């Protein structure tokens, strides 16, 4: 599952998004990710996501869902757990790494990261935590915490605890991609990029948006 707001005009552009849900389809012995649902929502709240998921349930009936992969939007996770209790949820490894990189920027470590080998090595040890088994991540971060002697690195580890280790919405089990065959929702991102490329210009955006989707679905 993925979402974008860049192709939308009013009233969706300020707070809404185009949400897409994809699934893997096997053909000729290969798996291909295919878009199944496009949905325009005017807000990104828990109730909005829940309304979309309930609508899907009413249309699909009783089907077996193995799991969902999505980025780390809190409202979507809460709504999905309520709509699909017991279904496995996994976060996107790319978005997880991106979030950690933003933490590095927020504590002012970017320039120092480029100049100091010791700090470069420290950050490089923080980034791959998601590739460990979930049961080993906390201990690994605690070992890094012992190495964090500067204020900035201590703040970085604190952010890691708050966002990824002690956050009940995103426990380590959902963002660890250890032995996962599918680790990102980048296929959905690429489709979103294709829609944006086809939706050039601001005039008559709704018409352009619909035309872009139809062109992609015809491929």
XYZ file of N, CA and C in Angstrom:
657
model
N 0.849 -1.178 0.000
C 0.000 0.000 0.000
C 0.887 1.231 0.000
N 0.463 2.267 -0.717
C 1.242 3.496 -0.784
C 0.297 4.644 -1.090
N 0.779 5.864 -0.893
C -0.050 7.029 -1.168
C 0.782 8.190 -1.669
N 0.141 9.104 -2.395
C 0.792 10.315 -2.866
C -0.242 11.427 -2.960
N 0.216 12.655 -2.819
C -0.677 13.808 -2.961
C -0.279 14.677 -4.152
N 0.854 14.378 -4.788
C 1.419 15.290 -5.784
C 0.599 15.389 -7.058
N -0.223 14.379 -7.349
C -0.999 14.422 -8.596
C -2.386 15.008 -8.387
N -2.691 15.435 -7.174
C -4.059 15.824 -6.851
C -4.255 17.324 -6.891
N -5.463 17.725 -7.235
C -5.870 19.114 -7.135
C -6.782 19.289 -5.936
N -7.368 20.466 -5.804
C -8.305 20.714 -4.711
C -9.564 19.883 -4.911
N -10.236 19.427 -3.830
C -9.953 19.713 -2.425
C -9.020 18.701 -1.775
N -8.382 17.843 -2.567
C -7.600 16.748 -2.000
C -6.157 17.125 -1.688
N -5.624 18.144 -2.353
C -4.190 18.371 -2.342
C -3.649 18.759 -0.970
N -4.394 19.524 -0.191
C -3.870 20.035 1.065
C -3.680 18.944 2.114
N -4.685 18.085 2.296
C -4.624 17.091 3.356
C -4.845 15.662 2.865
N -5.260 15.498 1.620
C -5.620 14.169 1.143
C -4.512 13.486 0.385
N -4.867 12.391 -0.261
C -3.898 11.647 -1.045
C -4.606 10.664 -1.977
N -3.866 10.212 -2.962
C -4.275 9.073 -3.772
C -3.649 7.836 -3.141
N -4.478 6.939 -2.688
C -3.996 5.720 -2.044
C -4.144 4.560 -3.014
N -3.137 3.718 -3.094
C -3.207 2.540 -3.959
C -2.852 1.293 -3.164
N -3.566 0.213 -3.454
C -3.316 -1.080 -2.820
C -2.964 -2.072 -3.917
N -1.863 -2.775 -3.727
C -1.321 -3.667 -4.740
C -1.293 -5.099 -4.215
N -1.149 -6.031 -5.131
C -1.020 -7.444 -4.748
C -0.072 -8.129 -5.717
N 0.501 -9.225 -5.265
C 1.383 -10.010 -6.129
C 0.565 -11.040 -6.899
N 0.798 -11.072 -8.187
C 0.128 -12.029 -9.066
C 1.195 -12.889 -9.736
N 1.015 -14.191 -9.670
C 1.991 -15.094 -10.275
C 1.613 -15.376 -11.725
N 2.591 -15.221 -12.592
C 2.368 -15.465 -14.017
C 3.651 -15.990 -14.645
N 3.551 -17.107 -15.324
C 4.702 -17.732 -15.978
C 5.852 -17.970 -15.001
N 5.486 -18.371 -13.794
C 6.494 -18.697 -12.794
C 7.130 -17.511 -12.109
N 6.663 -16.296 -12.395
C 7.231 -15.088 -11.789
C 6.132 -14.298 -11.094
N 6.507 -13.618 -10.017
C 5.567 -12.776 -9.288
C 5.691 -11.336 -9.756
N 4.563 -10.713 -9.991
C 4.535 -9.311 -10.404
C 3.541 -8.570 -9.532
N 3.962 -7.383 -9.087
C 3.067 -6.582 -8.265
C 2.136 -5.782 -9.172
N 0.841 -5.848 -8.861
C -0.170 -5.247 -9.731
C -1.111 -4.391 -8.891
N -1.434 -3.171 -9.350
C -2.355 -2.314 -8.596
C -3.788 -2.829 -8.686
N -4.418 -2.992 -7.549
C -5.794 -3.486 -7.502
C -6.806 -2.388 -7.216
N -6.417 -1.434 -6.378
C -7.372 -0.419 -5.917
C -6.707 0.949 -5.917
N -7.412 1.944 -6.433
C -7.036 3.345 -6.272
C -8.158 4.036 -5.513
N -7.791 4.837 -4.547
C -8.807 5.504 -3.732
C -8.369 6.928 -3.425
N -9.233 7.893 -3.687
C -8.985 9.284 -3.323
C -9.580 9.558 -1.952
N -8.758 10.031 -1.045
C -9.272 10.411 0.275
C -8.878 11.861 0.551
N -9.785 12.594 1.187
C -9.565 14.022 1.418
C -8.796 14.298 2.696
N -8.655 13.282 3.561
C -7.868 13.423 4.790
C -7.092 12.135 5.025
N -6.158 12.193 5.984
C -5.356 11.014 6.305
C -5.494 10.684 7.789
N -6.740 10.560 8.234
C -7.002 10.237 9.626
C -7.330 8.755 9.770
N -7.321 8.294 11.010
C -7.648 6.895 11.277
C -9.039 6.554 10.773
N -10.003 7.446 10.980
C -11.379 7.169 10.553
C -11.490 7.099 9.035
N -10.708 7.913 8.317
C -10.733 7.868 6.850
C -10.163 6.551 6.332
N -9.030 6.164 6.867
C -8.446 4.880 6.456
C -9.383 3.725 6.790
N -9.984 3.782 7.964
C -10.874 2.700 8.373
C -12.079 2.611 7.440
N -12.604 3.767 7.017
C -13.737 3.770 6.084
C -13.356 3.110 4.758
N -12.138 3.376 4.285
C -11.668 2.749 3.044
C -11.556 1.242 3.217
N -10.952 0.811 4.316
C -10.760 -0.627 4.535
C -12.090 -1.348 4.727
N -13.028 -0.722 5.421
C -14.356 -1.325 5.595
C -15.073 -1.442 4.247
N -14.924 -0.432 3.413
C -15.545 -0.477 2.091
C -14.958 -1.613 1.254
N -13.645 -1.792 1.344
C -13.009 -2.898 0.628
C -13.521 -4.243 1.121
N -13.653 -4.372 2.428
C -14.141 -5.627 2.996
C -15.539 -5.957 2.493
N -16.389 -4.941 2.418
C -17.764 -5.182 1.970
C -17.818 -5.609 0.505
N -16.851 -5.153 -0.284
C -16.827 -5.505 -1.698
C -16.128 -6.846 -1.958
N -15.131 -7.155 -1.154
C -14.361 -8.373 -1.390
C -14.974 -9.602 -0.736
N -15.740 -9.379 0.327
C -16.309 -10.519 1.034
C -15.252 -11.245 1.847
N -15.438 -12.514 2.055
C -14.512 -13.302 2.868
C -13.375 -13.826 1.994
N -12.235 -13.178 2.084
C -11.056 -13.618 1.342
C -9.902 -13.797 2.323
N -8.924 -14.565 1.918
C -7.755 -14.812 2.756
C -6.658 -13.814 2.402
N -6.229 -13.036 3.382
C -5.177 -12.043 3.184
C -3.952 -12.475 3.981
N -2.826 -12.619 3.306
C -1.602 -13.044 3.987
C -0.990 -11.909 4.793
N -1.023 -10.713 4.269
C -0.417 -9.595 4.977
C -0.402 -8.338 4.134
N 0.035 -7.244 4.759
C 0.154 -5.951 4.085
C 1.554 -5.398 4.318
N 2.079 -4.723 3.309
C 3.308 -3.960 3.442
C 3.009 -2.493 3.191
N 3.485 -1.626 4.071
C 3.164 -0.205 3.949
C 4.224 0.629 4.634
N 4.167 1.948 4.402
C 5.103 2.823 5.083
C 4.591 3.120 6.490
N 5.274 4.013 7.200
C 5.031 4.142 8.629
C 4.137 5.338 8.958
N 2.916 5.285 8.465
C 1.925 6.303 8.802
C 1.029 5.753 9.911
N 1.119 6.365 11.067
C 0.492 5.823 12.276
C -0.997 5.571 12.104
N -1.725 6.527 11.535
C -3.179 6.391 11.393
C -3.542 5.184 10.536
N -2.769 4.941 9.482
C -3.047 3.804 8.598
C -2.827 2.483 9.322
N -1.788 2.408 10.131
C -1.504 1.173 10.869
C -2.602 0.862 11.884
N -3.032 1.876 12.618
C -4.078 1.662 13.627
C -5.369 1.207 12.963
N -5.732 1.871 11.854
C -6.960 1.510 11.140
C -6.864 0.113 10.542
N -5.710 -0.228 10.004
C -5.557 -1.543 9.377
C -5.630 -2.663 10.413
N -5.052 -2.431 11.580
C -5.133 -3.451 12.639
C -6.572 -3.649 13.102
N -7.333 -2.569 13.100
C -8.734 -2.678 13.514
C -9.570 -3.368 12.444
N -9.301 -3.070 11.188
C -10.090 -3.644 10.091
C -9.694 -5.088 9.790
N -8.396 -5.385 9.947
C -7.892 -6.727 9.607
C -7.132 -7.320 10.787
N -7.816 -7.597 11.885
C -7.125 -8.130 13.065
C -6.468 -9.475 12.760
N -5.241 -9.617 13.229
C -4.530 -10.874 13.023
C -3.756 -10.968 11.731
N -3.984 -10.038 10.804
C -3.251 -10.049 9.533
C -1.856 -9.456 9.751
N -0.853 -10.079 9.184
C 0.533 -9.655 9.358
C 0.788 -8.325 8.649
N 1.360 -7.369 9.377
C 1.730 -6.077 8.806
C 3.246 -5.936 8.831
N 3.801 -5.428 7.753
C 5.237 -5.199 7.672
C 5.512 -3.810 7.119
N 6.448 -3.107 7.771
C 6.843 -1.799 7.298
C 7.850 -1.892 6.166
N 7.966 -0.808 5.421
C 8.866 -0.742 4.269
C 10.291 -0.441 4.737
N 11.248 -1.283 4.330
C 12.640 -1.107 4.746
C 13.213 0.215 4.245
N 12.831 0.616 3.040
C 13.336 1.874 2.496
C 12.862 3.056 3.332
N 11.576 3.074 3.668
C 11.041 4.182 4.459
C 11.619 4.188 5.873
N 11.927 3.015 6.400
C 12.555 2.938 7.717
C 13.945 3.574 7.677
N 14.750 3.214 6.684
C 16.084 3.806 6.539
C 15.990 5.306 6.305
N 15.002 5.715 5.527
C 14.797 7.134 5.250
C 14.488 7.899 6.536
N 13.665 7.299 7.394
C 13.314 7.945 8.660
C 14.537 8.085 9.561
N 15.385 7.058 9.613
C 16.603 7.136 10.425
C 17.529 8.219 9.879
N 17.630 8.325 8.558
C 18.453 9.380 7.955
C 17.922 10.765 8.321
N 16.602 10.894 8.414
C 16.027 12.178 8.831
C 16.394 12.474 10.284
N 16.442 11.427 11.118
C 16.887 11.619 12.498
C 18.327 12.134 12.521
N 19.171 11.573 11.660
C 20.563 12.022 11.574
C 20.611 13.505 11.208
N 19.775 13.926 10.268
C 19.719 15.331 9.879
C 19.201 16.203 11.012
N 18.172 15.715 11.713
C 17.520 16.529 12.746
C 18.437 16.829 13.925
N 19.404 15.964 14.186
C 20.326 16.210 15.304
C 21.621 16.864 14.826
N 21.656 17.280 13.560
C 22.779 18.047 13.040
C 24.049 17.261 12.799
N 23.902 16.008 12.383
C 25.081 15.156 12.215
C 25.531 15.000 10.766
N 24.837 15.616 9.827
C 25.128 15.341 8.418
C 26.545 15.758 8.042
N 26.926 16.996 8.338
C 28.259 17.464 7.956
C 29.343 16.688 8.690
N 29.130 16.459 9.990
C 30.112 15.702 10.770
C 30.210 14.273 10.273
N 29.080 13.719 9.881
C 29.038 12.358 9.338
C 29.942 12.235 8.117
N 29.993 13.284 7.302
C 30.801 13.248 6.087
C 32.287 13.445 6.393
N 32.618 14.066 7.537
C 34.012 14.410 7.821
C 34.703 13.443 8.781
N 33.952 12.873 9.715
C 34.580 12.061 10.763
C 34.310 10.573 10.552
N 35.367 9.808 10.467
C 35.251 8.380 10.206
C 34.557 7.656 11.350
N 34.831 8.058 12.608
C 34.216 7.380 13.753
C 32.701 7.576 13.765
N 32.258 8.795 13.462
C 30.822 9.064 13.424
C 30.178 8.386 12.212
N 30.884 8.393 11.105
C 30.398 7.706 9.908
C 30.158 6.232 10.217
N 31.100 5.613 10.908
C 30.973 4.199 11.275
C 29.802 3.983 12.227
N 29.599 4.912 13.171
C 28.511 4.787 14.140
C 27.153 4.820 13.436
N 26.958 5.796 12.563
C 25.683 5.922 11.855
C 25.460 4.719 10.947
N 26.523 4.236 10.334
C 26.399 3.066 9.467
C 26.004 1.816 10.256
N 26.274 1.801 11.543
C 25.835 0.691 12.390
C 24.387 0.865 12.831
N 23.918 2.101 12.873
C 22.522 2.360 13.248
C 21.581 1.950 12.114
N 21.937 2.281 10.891
C 21.041 2.094 9.746
C 20.593 0.650 9.513
N 21.466 -0.362 9.635
C 21.029 -1.719 9.270
C 20.350 -2.504 10.387
N 19.905 -1.844 11.454
C 19.267 -2.577 12.551
C 18.052 -3.377 12.076
N 17.364 -2.886 11.077
C 16.148 -3.551 10.595
C 16.424 -4.902 9.937
N 17.684 -5.166 9.613
C 18.014 -6.440 8.970
C 18.356 -7.538 9.979
N 18.333 -7.190 11.255
C 18.548 -8.180 12.308
C 17.232 -8.864 12.662
N 17.286 -10.061 13.257
C 16.067 -10.648 13.822
C 15.496 -9.702 14.873
N 14.197 -9.559 14.923
C 13.573 -8.578 15.821
C 13.979 -8.782 17.277
N 14.193 -10.033 17.691
C 14.545 -10.318 19.086
C 15.943 -9.824 19.446
N 16.773 -9.534 18.458
C 18.147 -9.105 18.720
C 18.342 -7.596 18.598
N 17.334 -6.886 18.117
C 17.512 -5.466 17.812
C 17.730 -4.634 19.068
N 16.948 -4.853 20.105
C 17.078 -4.033 21.311
C 18.482 -4.164 21.910
N 18.988 -5.378 21.998
C 20.330 -5.581 22.541
C 21.378 -4.896 21.676
N 21.198 -4.964 20.354
C 22.136 -4.316 19.445
C 22.134 -2.804 19.637
N 20.950 -2.217 19.794
C 20.857 -0.771 20.005
C 21.454 -0.385 21.354
N 21.267 -1.210 22.364
C 21.863 -0.938 23.674
C 23.385 -0.918 23.589
N 23.956 -1.793 22.782
C 25.408 -1.787 22.583
C 25.852 -0.511 21.886
N 25.055 -0.043 20.926
C 25.363 1.227 20.271
C 25.240 2.392 21.245
N 24.269 2.301 22.133
C 24.059 3.368 23.113
C 25.286 3.547 24.002
N 25.970 2.458 24.301
C 27.185 2.528 25.113
C 28.302 3.257 24.371
N 28.261 3.239 23.043
C 29.273 3.923 22.240
C 28.919 5.390 21.995
N 27.673 5.760 22.265
C 27.201 7.122 21.967
C 27.643 8.069 23.076
N 28.798 8.664 22.913
C 29.352 9.549 23.943
C 29.024 11.022 23.691
N 28.815 11.398 22.449
C 28.486 12.791 22.130
C 26.991 13.040 22.309
N 26.632 14.307 22.533
C 25.230 14.667 22.731
C 24.388 14.315 21.506
N 24.921 14.569 20.328
C 24.160 14.316 19.101
C 23.895 12.826 18.909
N 24.892 11.984 19.165
C 24.688 10.543 18.996
C 23.758 9.992 20.074
N 23.813 10.552 21.271
C 22.882 10.146 22.327
C 21.448 10.508 21.949
N 21.276 11.696 21.359
C 19.943 12.112 20.904
C 19.447 11.199 19.792
N 20.348 10.815 18.893
C 19.989 9.909 17.803
C 19.497 8.568 18.347
N 20.203 8.015 19.316
C 19.784 6.748 19.915
C 18.470 6.921 20.671
N 18.291 8.074 21.316
C 17.020 8.351 21.991
C 15.856 8.373 21.020
N 16.068 8.992 19.855
C 15.034 8.994 18.814
C 14.729 7.582 18.336
N 15.766 6.773 18.226
C 15.594 5.388 17.791
C 14.729 4.616 18.788
N 14.960 4.866 20.065
C 14.144 4.209 21.096
C 12.688 4.660 21.008
N 12.471 5.967 20.918
C 11.101 6.492 20.933
C 10.309 6.068 19.698
N 10.933 6.134 18.543
C 10.215 5.873 17.296
C 10.111 4.390 16.965
N 11.151 3.620 17.294
C 11.225 2.265 16.765
C 11.265 1.151 17.810
N 11.728 1.415 18.998
C 11.832 0.342 19.990
C 10.723 0.380 21.029
N 10.354 1.578 21.467
C 9.360 1.712 22.534
C 8.016 2.211 22.022
N 7.841 2.233 20.725
C 6.598 2.695 20.118
C 5.661 1.503 19.931
N 4.513 1.475 20.618
C 3.618 0.314 20.505
C 3.018 0.135 19.109
N 2.965 1.201 18.321
C 2.426 1.084 16.961
C 3.433 0.397 16.041
N 4.719 0.675 16.256
C 5.761 0.130 15.385
C 6.794 -0.666 16.183
N 6.412 -1.774 16.788
C 7.404 -2.602 17.484
C 8.393 -3.204 16.490
N 9.493 -3.699 17.005
C 10.556 -4.213 16.135
C 10.067 -5.311 15.202
N 9.073 -6.062 15.619
C 8.578 -7.167 14.797
C 8.033 -6.700 13.453
N 7.534 -5.469 13.375
C 6.916 -5.014 12.125
C 7.905 -4.318 11.201
N 9.052 -3.888 11.723
C 10.014 -3.246 10.828
C 11.304 -4.043 10.636
N 11.457 -5.130 11.345
C 12.557 -6.045 11.044
C 12.226 -6.798 9.753
N 13.152 -6.760 8.804
C 12.922 -7.437 7.523
C 13.837 -8.653 7.383
N 14.266 -9.169 8.502
C 15.135 -10.350 8.507
C 14.467 -11.508 7.770
N 15.159 -12.011 6.743
C 14.697 -13.125 5.919
C 13.369 -12.850 5.199
N 13.056 -11.585 5.006
C 11.857 -11.229 4.247
C 12.187 -11.197 2.758
N 11.370 -11.828 1.948
C 11.587 -11.791 0.501
C 11.232 -10.418 -0.070
N 10.139 -9.848 0.417
C 9.716 -8.518 -0.029
C 9.968 -7.548 1.112
N 10.842 -6.586 0.894
C 11.274 -5.700 1.974
C 10.783 -4.267 1.821
N 10.298 -3.898 0.645
C 9.863 -2.521 0.417
C 8.543 -2.504 -0.343
N 7.930 -1.322 -0.372
C 6.779 -1.112 -1.254
C 7.190 -0.214 -2.422
N 8.446 -0.357 -2.855
C 8.979 0.500 -3.914
C 8.301 0.283 -5.261
N 7.741 -0.908 -5.483
C 6.976 -1.106 -6.721
C 5.787 -0.155 -6.765
N 5.151 0.016 -5.610
C 4.040 0.968 -5.526
C 4.541 2.388 -5.731
N 5.736 2.688 -5.199
C 6.335 4.000 -5.403
C 6.595 4.265 -6.883
N 7.056 3.252 -7.605
C 7.342 3.426 -9.024
C 6.070 3.689 -9.816
N 4.976 3.039 -9.444
C 3.711 3.304 -10.121
C 3.261 4.735 -9.835
N 3.439 5.168 -8.587
C 3.097 6.537 -8.225
C 3.914 7.523 -9.052
N 5.210 7.233 -9.223
C 6.066 8.100 -10.030
C 5.587 8.155 -11.475
N 5.146 7.010 -12.000
C 4.641 6.972 -13.377
C 3.395 7.829 -13.526
N 2.513 7.772 -12.527
C 1.313 8.612 -12.555
C 1.703 10.079 -12.543
N 2.687 10.449 -11.698
C 3.119 11.835 -11.618
C 3.714 12.299 -12.945
N 4.487 11.426 -13.594
C 5.094 11.802 -14.877
C 4.036 12.029 -15.948
N 2.976 11.245 -15.914
C 1.903 11.389 -16.897
C 0.984 12.560 -16.590
N 1.065 13.062 -15.368
C 0.139 14.102 -14.925
C 0.833 15.461 -14.903
N 1.449 15.835 -16.013
C 2.178 17.087 -16.077
C 1.229 18.268 -16.220
N 1.578 19.356 -15.553
C 0.763 20.555 -15.648
C -0.320 20.608 -14.601
N -0.803 21.804 -14.333
C -1.793 21.997 -13.287
C -3.202 22.196 -13.825
N -3.340 22.536 -15.097
C -4.660 22.796 -15.638
C -5.440 21.498 -15.800
N -6.722 21.554 -15.437
C -7.631 20.409 -15.601
C -7.014 19.153 -14.982
N -6.513 19.290 -13.754
C -5.756 18.213 -13.129
C -6.579 16.949 -12.938
N -7.843 17.080 -12.575
C -8.659 15.879 -12.365
C -8.769 15.067 -13.654
N -8.937 15.777 -14.783
C -9.014 15.079 -16.066
C -7.686 14.409 -16.392
N -6.588 15.104 -16.174
C -5.273 14.540 -16.448
C -5.005 13.332 -15.561
N -5.415 13.452 -14.306
C -5.201 12.357 -13.359
C -5.943 11.100 -13.812
N -7.206 11.241 -14.183
C -7.984 10.087 -14.640
C -7.368 9.495 -15.913
N -6.941 10.350 -16.809
C -6.330 9.886 -18.055
C -5.037 9.127 -17.777
N -4.253 9.602 -16.794
C -3.000 8.941 -16.445
C -3.247 7.543 -15.914
N -4.236 7.404 -15.045
C -4.551 6.088 -14.490
C -5.004 5.131 -15.582
N -5.871 5.603 -16.458
C -6.360 4.742 -17.535
C -5.216 4.282 -18.443
N -4.277 5.179 -18.713
C -3.142 4.817 -19.568
C -2.281 3.747 -18.912
N -2.069 3.874 -17.600
C -1.259 2.886 -16.890
C -1.950 1.536 -16.832
N -3.244 1.542 -16.602
C -3.979 0.284 -16.496
C -4.089 -0.428 -17.836
N -3.964 0.327 -18.931
C -4.013 -0.291 -20.257
C -2.701 -0.981 -20.628
N -1.626 -0.675 -19.883
C -0.317 -1.236 -20.221
C -0.229 -2.713 -19.845
